[in-house]
GROMACS .gro file of N, CA and C in nm:
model
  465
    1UNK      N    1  12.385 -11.622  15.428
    1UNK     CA    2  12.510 -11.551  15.446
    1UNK      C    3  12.592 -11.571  15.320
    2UNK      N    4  12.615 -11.451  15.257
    2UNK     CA    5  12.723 -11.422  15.133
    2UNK      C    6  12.845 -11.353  15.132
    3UNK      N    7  12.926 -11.455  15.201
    3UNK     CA    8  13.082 -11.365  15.259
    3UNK      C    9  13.122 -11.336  15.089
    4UNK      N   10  13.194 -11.240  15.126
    4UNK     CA   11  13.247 -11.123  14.982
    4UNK      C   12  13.379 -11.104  15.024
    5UNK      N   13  13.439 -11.093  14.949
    5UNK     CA   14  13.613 -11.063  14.949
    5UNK      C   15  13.628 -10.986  14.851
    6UNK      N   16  13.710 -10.914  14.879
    6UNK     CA   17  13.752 -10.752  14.722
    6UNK      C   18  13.910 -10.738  14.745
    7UNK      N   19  13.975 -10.772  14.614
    7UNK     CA   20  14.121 -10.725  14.610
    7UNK      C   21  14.095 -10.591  14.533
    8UNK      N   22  14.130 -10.500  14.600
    8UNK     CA   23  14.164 -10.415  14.473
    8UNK      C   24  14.320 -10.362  14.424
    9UNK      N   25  14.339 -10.393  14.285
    9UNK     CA   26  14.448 -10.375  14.230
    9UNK      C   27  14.487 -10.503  14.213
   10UNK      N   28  14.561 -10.556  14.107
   10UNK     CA   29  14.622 -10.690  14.063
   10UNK      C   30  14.740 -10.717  14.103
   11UNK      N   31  14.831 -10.672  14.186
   11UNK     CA   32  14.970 -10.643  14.226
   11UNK      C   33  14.967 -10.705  14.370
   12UNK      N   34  15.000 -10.827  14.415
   12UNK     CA   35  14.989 -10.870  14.560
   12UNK      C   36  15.173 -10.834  14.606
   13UNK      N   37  15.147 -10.741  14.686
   13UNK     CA   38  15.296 -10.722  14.763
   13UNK      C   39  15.299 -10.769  14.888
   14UNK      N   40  15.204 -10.839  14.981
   14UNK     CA   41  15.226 -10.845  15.068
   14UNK      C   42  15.123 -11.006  15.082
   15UNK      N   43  15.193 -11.080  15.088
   15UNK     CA   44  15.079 -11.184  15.082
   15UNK      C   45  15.029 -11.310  15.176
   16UNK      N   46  15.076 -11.221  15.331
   16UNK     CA   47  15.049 -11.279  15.444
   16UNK      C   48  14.917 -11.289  15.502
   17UNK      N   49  14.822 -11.202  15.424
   17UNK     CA   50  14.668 -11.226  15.426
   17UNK      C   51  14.620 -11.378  15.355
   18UNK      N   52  14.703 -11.391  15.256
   18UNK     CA   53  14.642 -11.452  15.185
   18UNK      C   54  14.573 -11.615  15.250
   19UNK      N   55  14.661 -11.682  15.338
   19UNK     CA   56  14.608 -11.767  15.448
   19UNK      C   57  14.501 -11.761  15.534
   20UNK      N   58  14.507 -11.679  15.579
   20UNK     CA   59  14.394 -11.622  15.659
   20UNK      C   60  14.265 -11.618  15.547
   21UNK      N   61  14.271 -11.542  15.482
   21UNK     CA   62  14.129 -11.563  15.348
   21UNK      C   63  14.116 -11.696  15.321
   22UNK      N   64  14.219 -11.800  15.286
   22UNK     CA   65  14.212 -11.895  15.240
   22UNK      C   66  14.116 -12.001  15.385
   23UNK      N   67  14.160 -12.014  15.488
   23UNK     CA   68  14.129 -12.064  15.601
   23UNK      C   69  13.940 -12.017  15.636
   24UNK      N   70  13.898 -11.868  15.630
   24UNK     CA   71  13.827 -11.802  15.634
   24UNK      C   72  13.741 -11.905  15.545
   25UNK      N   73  13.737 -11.899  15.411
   25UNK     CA   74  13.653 -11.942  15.314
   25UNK      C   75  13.658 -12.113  15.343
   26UNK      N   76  13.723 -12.206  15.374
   26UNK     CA   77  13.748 -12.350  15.437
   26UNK      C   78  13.634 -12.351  15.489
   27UNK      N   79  13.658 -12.260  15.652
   27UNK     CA   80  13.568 -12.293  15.748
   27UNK      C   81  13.408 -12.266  15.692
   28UNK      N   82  13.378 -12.178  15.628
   28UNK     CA   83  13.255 -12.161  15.528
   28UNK      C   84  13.217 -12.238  15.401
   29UNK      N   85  13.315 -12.292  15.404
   29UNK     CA   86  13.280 -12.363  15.313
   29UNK      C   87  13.206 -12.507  15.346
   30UNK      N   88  13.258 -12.556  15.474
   30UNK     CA   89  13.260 -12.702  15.573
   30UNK      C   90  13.118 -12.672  15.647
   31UNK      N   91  13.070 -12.531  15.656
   31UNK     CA   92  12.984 -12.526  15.697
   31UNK      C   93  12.859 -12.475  15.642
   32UNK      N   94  12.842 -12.489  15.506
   32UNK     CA   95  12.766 -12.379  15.437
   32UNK      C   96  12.635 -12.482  15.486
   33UNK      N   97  12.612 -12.590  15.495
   33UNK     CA   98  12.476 -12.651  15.481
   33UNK      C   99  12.405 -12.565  15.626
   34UNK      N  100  12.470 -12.548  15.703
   34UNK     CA  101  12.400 -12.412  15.833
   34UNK      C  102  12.406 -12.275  15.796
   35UNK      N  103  12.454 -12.254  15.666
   35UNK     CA  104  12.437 -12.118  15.683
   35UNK      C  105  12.361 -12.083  15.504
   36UNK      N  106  12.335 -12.150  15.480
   36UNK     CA  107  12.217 -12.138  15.368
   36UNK      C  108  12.069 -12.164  15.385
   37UNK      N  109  11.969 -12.108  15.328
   37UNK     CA  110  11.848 -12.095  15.333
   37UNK      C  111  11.769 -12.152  15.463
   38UNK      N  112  11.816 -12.053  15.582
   38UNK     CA  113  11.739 -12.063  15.672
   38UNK      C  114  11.665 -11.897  15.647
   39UNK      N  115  11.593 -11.880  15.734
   39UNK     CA  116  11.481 -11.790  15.767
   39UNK      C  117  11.571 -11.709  15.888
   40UNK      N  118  11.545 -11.555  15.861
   40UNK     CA  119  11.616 -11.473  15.956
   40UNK      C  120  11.509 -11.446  16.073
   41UNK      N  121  11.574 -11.459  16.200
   41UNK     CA  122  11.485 -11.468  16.305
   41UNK      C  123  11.444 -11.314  16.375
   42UNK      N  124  11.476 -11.253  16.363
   42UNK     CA  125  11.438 -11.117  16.372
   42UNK      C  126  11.260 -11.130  16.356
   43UNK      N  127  11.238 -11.037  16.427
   43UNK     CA  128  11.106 -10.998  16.449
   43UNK      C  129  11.063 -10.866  16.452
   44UNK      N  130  11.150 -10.747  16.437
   44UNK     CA  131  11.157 -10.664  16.436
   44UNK      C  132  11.151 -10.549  16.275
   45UNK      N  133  11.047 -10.520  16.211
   45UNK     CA  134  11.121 -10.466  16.081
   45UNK      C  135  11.118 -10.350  16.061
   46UNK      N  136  11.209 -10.259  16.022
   46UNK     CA  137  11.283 -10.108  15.978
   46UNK      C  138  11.223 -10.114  15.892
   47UNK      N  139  11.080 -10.011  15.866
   47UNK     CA  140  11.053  -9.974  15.722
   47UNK      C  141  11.138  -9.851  15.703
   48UNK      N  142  11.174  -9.880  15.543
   48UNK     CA  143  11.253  -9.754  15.471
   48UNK      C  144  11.159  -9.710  15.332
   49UNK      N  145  11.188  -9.564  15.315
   49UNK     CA  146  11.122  -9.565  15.167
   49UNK      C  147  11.199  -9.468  15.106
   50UNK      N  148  11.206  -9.504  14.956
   50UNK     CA  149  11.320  -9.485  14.878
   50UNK      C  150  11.286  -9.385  14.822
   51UNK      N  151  11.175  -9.383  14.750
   51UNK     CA  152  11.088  -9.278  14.669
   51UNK      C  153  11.066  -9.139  14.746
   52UNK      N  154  11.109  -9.144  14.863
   52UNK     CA  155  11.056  -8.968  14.948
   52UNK      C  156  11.149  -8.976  15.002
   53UNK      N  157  11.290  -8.935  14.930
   53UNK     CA  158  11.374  -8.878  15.036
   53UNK      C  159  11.378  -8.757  15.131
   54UNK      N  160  11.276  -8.683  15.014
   54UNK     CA  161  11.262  -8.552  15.090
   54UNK      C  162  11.122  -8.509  15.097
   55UNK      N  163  11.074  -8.424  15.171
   55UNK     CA  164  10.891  -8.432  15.101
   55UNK      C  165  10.845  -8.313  15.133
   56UNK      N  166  10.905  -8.176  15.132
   56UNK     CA  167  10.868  -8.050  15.200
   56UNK      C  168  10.991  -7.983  15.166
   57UNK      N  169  10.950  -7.833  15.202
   57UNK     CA  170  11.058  -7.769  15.194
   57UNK      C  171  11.116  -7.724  15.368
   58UNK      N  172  11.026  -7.749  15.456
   58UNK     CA  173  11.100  -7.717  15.615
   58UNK      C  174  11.210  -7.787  15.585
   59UNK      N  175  11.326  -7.701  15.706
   59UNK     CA  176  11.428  -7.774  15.727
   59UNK      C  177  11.446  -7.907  15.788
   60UNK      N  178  11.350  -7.912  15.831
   60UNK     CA  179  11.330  -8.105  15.867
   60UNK      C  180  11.289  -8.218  15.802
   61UNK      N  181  11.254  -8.168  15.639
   61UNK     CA  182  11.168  -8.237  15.542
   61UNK      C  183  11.271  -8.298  15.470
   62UNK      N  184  11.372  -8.192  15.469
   62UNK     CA  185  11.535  -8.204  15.384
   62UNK      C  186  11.609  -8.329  15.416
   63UNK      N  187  11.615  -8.388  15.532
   63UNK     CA  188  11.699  -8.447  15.569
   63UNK      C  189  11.649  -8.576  15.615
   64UNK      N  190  11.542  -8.603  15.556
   64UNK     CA  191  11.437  -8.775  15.611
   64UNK      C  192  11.482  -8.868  15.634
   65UNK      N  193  11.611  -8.877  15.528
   65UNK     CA  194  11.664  -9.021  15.587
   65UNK      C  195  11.729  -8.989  15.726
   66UNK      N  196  11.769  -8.887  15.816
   66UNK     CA  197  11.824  -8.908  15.912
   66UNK      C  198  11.742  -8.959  16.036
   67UNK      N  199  11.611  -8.977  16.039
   67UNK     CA  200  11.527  -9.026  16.104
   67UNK      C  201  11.544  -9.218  16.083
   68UNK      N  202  11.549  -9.236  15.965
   68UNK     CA  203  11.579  -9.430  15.913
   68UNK      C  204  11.762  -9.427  16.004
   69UNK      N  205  11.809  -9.341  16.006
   69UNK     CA  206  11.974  -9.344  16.038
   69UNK      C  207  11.963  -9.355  16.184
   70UNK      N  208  11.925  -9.264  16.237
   70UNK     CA  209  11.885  -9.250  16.369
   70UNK      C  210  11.828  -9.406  16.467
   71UNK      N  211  11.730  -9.441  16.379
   71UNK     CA  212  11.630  -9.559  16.475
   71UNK      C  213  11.727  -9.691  16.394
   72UNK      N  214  11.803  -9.664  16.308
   72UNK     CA  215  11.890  -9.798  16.303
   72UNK      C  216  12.018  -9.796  16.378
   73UNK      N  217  12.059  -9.699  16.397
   73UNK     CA  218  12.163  -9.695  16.491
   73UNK      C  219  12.134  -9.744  16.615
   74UNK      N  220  11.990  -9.707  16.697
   74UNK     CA  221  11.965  -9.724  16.801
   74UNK      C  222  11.910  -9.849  16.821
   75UNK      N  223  11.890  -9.959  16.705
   75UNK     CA  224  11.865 -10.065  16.739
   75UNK      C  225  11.987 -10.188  16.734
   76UNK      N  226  12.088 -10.108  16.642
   76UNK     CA  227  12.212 -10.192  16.655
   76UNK      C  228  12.290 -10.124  16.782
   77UNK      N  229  12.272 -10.024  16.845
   77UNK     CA  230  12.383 -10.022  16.965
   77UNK      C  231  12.288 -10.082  17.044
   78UNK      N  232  12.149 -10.128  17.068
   78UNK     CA  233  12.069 -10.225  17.210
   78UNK      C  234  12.055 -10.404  17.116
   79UNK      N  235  12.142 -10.377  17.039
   79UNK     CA  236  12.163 -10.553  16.944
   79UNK      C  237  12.027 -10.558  16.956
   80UNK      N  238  11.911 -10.510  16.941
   80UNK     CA  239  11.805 -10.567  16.864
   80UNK      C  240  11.806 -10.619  16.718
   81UNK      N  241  11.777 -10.761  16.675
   81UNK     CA  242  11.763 -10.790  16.590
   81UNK      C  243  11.675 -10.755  16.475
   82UNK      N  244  11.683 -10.673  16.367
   82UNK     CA  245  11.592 -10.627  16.260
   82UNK      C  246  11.585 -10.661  16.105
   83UNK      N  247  11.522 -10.626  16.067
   83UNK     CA  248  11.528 -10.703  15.903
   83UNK      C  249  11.478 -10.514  15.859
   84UNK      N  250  11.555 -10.491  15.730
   84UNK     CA  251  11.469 -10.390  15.726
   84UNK      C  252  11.383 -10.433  15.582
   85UNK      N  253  11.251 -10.332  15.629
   85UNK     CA  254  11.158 -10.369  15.538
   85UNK      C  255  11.120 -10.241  15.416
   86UNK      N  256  11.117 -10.269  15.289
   86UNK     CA  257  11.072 -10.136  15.214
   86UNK      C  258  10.950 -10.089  15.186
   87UNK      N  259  10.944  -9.979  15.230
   87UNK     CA  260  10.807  -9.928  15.220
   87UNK      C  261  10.674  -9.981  15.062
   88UNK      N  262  10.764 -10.044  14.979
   88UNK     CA  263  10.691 -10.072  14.871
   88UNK      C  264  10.583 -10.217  14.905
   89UNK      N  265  10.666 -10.233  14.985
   89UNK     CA  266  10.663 -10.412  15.032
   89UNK      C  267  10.584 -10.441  15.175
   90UNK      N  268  10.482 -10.385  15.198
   90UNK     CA  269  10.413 -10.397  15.288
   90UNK      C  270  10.263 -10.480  15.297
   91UNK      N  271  10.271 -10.598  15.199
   91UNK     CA  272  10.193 -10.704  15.185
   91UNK      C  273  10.192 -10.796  15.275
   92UNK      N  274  10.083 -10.839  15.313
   92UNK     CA  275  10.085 -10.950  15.455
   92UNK      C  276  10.198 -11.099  15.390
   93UNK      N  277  10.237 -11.065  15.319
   93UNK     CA  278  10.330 -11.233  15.299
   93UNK      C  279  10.491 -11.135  15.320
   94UNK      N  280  10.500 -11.017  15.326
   94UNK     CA  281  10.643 -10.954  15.323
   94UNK      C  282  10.635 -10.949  15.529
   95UNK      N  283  10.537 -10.892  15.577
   95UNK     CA  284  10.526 -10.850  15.654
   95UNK      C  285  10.528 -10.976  15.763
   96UNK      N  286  10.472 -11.067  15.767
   96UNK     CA  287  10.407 -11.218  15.829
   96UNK      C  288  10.517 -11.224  15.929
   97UNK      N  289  10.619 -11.211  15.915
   97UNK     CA  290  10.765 -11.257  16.042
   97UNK      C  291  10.791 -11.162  16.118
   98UNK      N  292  10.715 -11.035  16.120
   98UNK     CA  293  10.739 -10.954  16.229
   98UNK      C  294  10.618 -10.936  16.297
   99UNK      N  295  10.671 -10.889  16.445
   99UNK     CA  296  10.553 -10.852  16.541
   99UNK      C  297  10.582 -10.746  16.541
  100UNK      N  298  10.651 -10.652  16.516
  100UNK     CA  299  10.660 -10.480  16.499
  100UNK      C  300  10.758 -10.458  16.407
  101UNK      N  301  10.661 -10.350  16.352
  101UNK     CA  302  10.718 -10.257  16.222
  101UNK      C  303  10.777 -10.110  16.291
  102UNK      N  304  10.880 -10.045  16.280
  102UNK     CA  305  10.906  -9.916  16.306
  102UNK      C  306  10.926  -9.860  16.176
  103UNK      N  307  10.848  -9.747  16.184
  103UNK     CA  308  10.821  -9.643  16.043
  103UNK      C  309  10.873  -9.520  16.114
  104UNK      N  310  11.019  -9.486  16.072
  104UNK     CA  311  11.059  -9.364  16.128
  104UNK      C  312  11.069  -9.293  16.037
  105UNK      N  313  10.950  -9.161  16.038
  105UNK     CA  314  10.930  -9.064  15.947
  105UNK      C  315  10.881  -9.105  15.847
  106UNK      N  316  10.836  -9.187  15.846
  106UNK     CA  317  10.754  -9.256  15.696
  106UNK      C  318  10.631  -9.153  15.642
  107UNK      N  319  10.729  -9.010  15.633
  107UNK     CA  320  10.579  -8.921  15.599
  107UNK      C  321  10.493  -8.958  15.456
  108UNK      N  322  10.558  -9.013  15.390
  108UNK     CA  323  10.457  -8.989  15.288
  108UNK      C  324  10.426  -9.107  15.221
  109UNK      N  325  10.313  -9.149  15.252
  109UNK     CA  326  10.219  -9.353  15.228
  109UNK      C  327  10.111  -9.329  15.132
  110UNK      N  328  10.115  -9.420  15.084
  110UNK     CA  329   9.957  -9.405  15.013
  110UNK      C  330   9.859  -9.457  15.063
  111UNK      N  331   9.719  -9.436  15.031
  111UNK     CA  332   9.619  -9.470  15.107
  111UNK      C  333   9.600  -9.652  15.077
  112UNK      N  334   9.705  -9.670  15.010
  112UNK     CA  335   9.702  -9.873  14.974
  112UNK      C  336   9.805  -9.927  15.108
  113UNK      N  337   9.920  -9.807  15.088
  113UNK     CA  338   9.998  -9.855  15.200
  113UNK      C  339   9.967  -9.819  15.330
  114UNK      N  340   9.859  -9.742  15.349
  114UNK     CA  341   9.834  -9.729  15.490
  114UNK      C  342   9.744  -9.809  15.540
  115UNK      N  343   9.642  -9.851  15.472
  115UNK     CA  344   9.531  -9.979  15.451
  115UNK      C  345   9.642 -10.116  15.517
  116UNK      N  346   9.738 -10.157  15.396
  116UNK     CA  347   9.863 -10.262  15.425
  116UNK      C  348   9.840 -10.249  15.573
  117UNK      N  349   9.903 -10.149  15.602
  117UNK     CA  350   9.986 -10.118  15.753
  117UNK      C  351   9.844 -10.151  15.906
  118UNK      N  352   9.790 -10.061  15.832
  118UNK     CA  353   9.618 -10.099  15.930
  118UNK      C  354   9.599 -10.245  15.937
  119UNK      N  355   9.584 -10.322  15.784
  119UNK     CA  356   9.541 -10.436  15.809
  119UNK      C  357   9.634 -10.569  15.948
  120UNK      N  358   9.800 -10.505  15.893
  120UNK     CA  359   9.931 -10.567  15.989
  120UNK      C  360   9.835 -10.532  16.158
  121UNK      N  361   9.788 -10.453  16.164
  121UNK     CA  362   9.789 -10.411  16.288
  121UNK      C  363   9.637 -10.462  16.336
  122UNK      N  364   9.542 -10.468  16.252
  122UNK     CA  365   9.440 -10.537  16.270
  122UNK      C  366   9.458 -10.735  16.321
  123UNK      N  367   9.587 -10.816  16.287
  123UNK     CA  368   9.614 -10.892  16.260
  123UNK      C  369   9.697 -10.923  16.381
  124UNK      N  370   9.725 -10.822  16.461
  124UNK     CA  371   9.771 -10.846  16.572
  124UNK      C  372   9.934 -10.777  16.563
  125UNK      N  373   9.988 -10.705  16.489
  125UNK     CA  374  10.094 -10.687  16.492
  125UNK      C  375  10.105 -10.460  16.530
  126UNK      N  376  10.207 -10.462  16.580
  126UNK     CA  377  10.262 -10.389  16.613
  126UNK      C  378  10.350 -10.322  16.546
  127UNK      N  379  10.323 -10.129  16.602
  127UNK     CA  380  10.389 -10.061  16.464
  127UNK      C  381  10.436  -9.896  16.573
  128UNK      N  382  10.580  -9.884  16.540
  128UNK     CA  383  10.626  -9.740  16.587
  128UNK      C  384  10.611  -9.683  16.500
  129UNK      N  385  10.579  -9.523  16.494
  129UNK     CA  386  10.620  -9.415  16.420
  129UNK      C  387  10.617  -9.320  16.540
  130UNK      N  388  10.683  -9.228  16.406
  130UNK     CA  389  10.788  -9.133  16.435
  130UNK      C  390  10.719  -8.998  16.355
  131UNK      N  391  10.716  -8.904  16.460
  131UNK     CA  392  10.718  -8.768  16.380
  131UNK      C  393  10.572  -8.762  16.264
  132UNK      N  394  10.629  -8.768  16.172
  132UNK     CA  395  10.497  -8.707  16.055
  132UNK      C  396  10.494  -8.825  15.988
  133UNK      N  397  10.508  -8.958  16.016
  133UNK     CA  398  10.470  -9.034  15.959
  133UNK      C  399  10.291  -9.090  15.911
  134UNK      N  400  10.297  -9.086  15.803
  134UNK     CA  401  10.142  -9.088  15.723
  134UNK      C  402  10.108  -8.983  15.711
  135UNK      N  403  10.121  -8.871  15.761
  135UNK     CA  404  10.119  -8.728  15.701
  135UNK      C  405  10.048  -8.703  15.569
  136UNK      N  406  10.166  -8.702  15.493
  136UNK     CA  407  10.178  -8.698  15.346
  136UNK      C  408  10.140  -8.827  15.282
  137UNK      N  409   9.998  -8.800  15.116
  137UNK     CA  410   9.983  -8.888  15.074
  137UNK      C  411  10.128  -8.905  14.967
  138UNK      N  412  10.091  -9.012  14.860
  138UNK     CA  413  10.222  -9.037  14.784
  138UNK      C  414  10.267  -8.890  14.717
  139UNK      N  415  10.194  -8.838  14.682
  139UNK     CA  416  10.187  -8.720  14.609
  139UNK      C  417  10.277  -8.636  14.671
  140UNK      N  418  10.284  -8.623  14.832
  140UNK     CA  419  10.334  -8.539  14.894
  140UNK      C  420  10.224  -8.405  14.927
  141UNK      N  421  10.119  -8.469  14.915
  141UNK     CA  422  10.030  -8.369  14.973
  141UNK      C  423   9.984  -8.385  15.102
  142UNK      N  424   9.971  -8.275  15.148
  142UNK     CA  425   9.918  -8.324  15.322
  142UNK      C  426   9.766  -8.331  15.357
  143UNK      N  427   9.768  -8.477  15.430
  143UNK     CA  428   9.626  -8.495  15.486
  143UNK      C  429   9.598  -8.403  15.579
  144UNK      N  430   9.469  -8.406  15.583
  144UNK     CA  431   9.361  -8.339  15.701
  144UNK      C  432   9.431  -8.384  15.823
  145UNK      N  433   9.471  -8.542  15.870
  145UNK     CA  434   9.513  -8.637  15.995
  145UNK      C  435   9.613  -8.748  15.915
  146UNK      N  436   9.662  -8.769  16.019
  146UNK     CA  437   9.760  -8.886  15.953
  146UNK      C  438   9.686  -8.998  15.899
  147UNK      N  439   9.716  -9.092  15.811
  147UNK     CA  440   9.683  -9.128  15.735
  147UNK      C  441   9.662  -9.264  15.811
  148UNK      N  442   9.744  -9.317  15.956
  148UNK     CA  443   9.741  -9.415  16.004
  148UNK      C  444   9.652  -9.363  16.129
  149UNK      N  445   9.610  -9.254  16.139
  149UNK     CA  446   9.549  -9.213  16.283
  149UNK      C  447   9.458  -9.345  16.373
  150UNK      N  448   9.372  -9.423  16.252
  150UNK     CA  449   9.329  -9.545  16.352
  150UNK      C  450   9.378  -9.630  16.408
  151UNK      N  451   9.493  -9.615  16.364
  151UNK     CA  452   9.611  -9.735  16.455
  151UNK      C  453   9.630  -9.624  16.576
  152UNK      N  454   9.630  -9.546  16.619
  152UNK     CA  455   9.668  -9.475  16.759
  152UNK      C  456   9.575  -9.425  16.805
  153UNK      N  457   9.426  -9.422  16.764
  153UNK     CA  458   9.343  -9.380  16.854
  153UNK      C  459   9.316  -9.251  16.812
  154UNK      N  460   9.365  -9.188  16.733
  154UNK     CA  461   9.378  -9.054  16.704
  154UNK      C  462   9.230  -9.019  16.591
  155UNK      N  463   9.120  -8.892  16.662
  155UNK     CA  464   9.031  -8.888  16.560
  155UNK      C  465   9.028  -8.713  16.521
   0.00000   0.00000   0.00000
């Protein structure tokens, strides 16, 4: 935990906050040895990917991140705990602390990252998708079948 404070502007006119911040940072401070380098307990991880915001020209291709917006909203209004994870980063030492991955809309993987994702799931772990996820290789070209089809049974 990295509490952050922002004044903006150099001009304090009102400076009945200023206690309260001061008190704020005390109590964090008295307590930092609990709130430094532990391990986040979440088990849950949000893959995102940065590189395909968009990957088509349909009107549903346009707007990808609203699928990552969507399944994070819905895991913070049921307080499920999540870590999110980036699609670059899908190595068994990134991956190791979750028992499920949700890939919402993760259309477009490469055949290294879908291997990654197979192997997570070979290993005993658990994985949502959404929609056209594995679809598209990196390229943005479309497979014959999704690219994860052996994780669902799908031939």
């Amino acid at each position: 935990m990295r509490p952050w404070f922002t004044k903006f502007s150099g001009v304090l006119y009102d400076r009945r906050w200023l206690n309260t911040v001061e008190k704020i940072y005390q109590v964090l401070y008295r307590n930092e040895s609990y709130l430094r380098n532990i391990s986040p307990l979440a088990r849950v991880g949000l893959v995102f990917a940065e590189q395909y915001p968009n990957y088509g020209n349909k009107p549903w291709q346009q707007r990808n991140a609203d699928h990552g917006s969507g399944m994070y909203h819905a895991l913070l209004e049921n307080r499920i705990p999540f870590e999110m994870v980036n699609s670059r980063l899908l190595d068994k030492e990134h991956l190791k602390s979750f028992r499920l991955l949700i890939l919402p809309n993760i259309s477009t993987l490469s055949d290294s990252q879908c291997d990654q994702i197979k192997k997570y799931v070979e290993e005993g772990g658990s994985i949502v998708a959404t929609f056209e996820t594995s679809l598209y290789n990196e390229n943005g070209n479309q497979r014959e079948n999704f690219g994860l089809s052996d994780c669902w049974g799908i031939i």
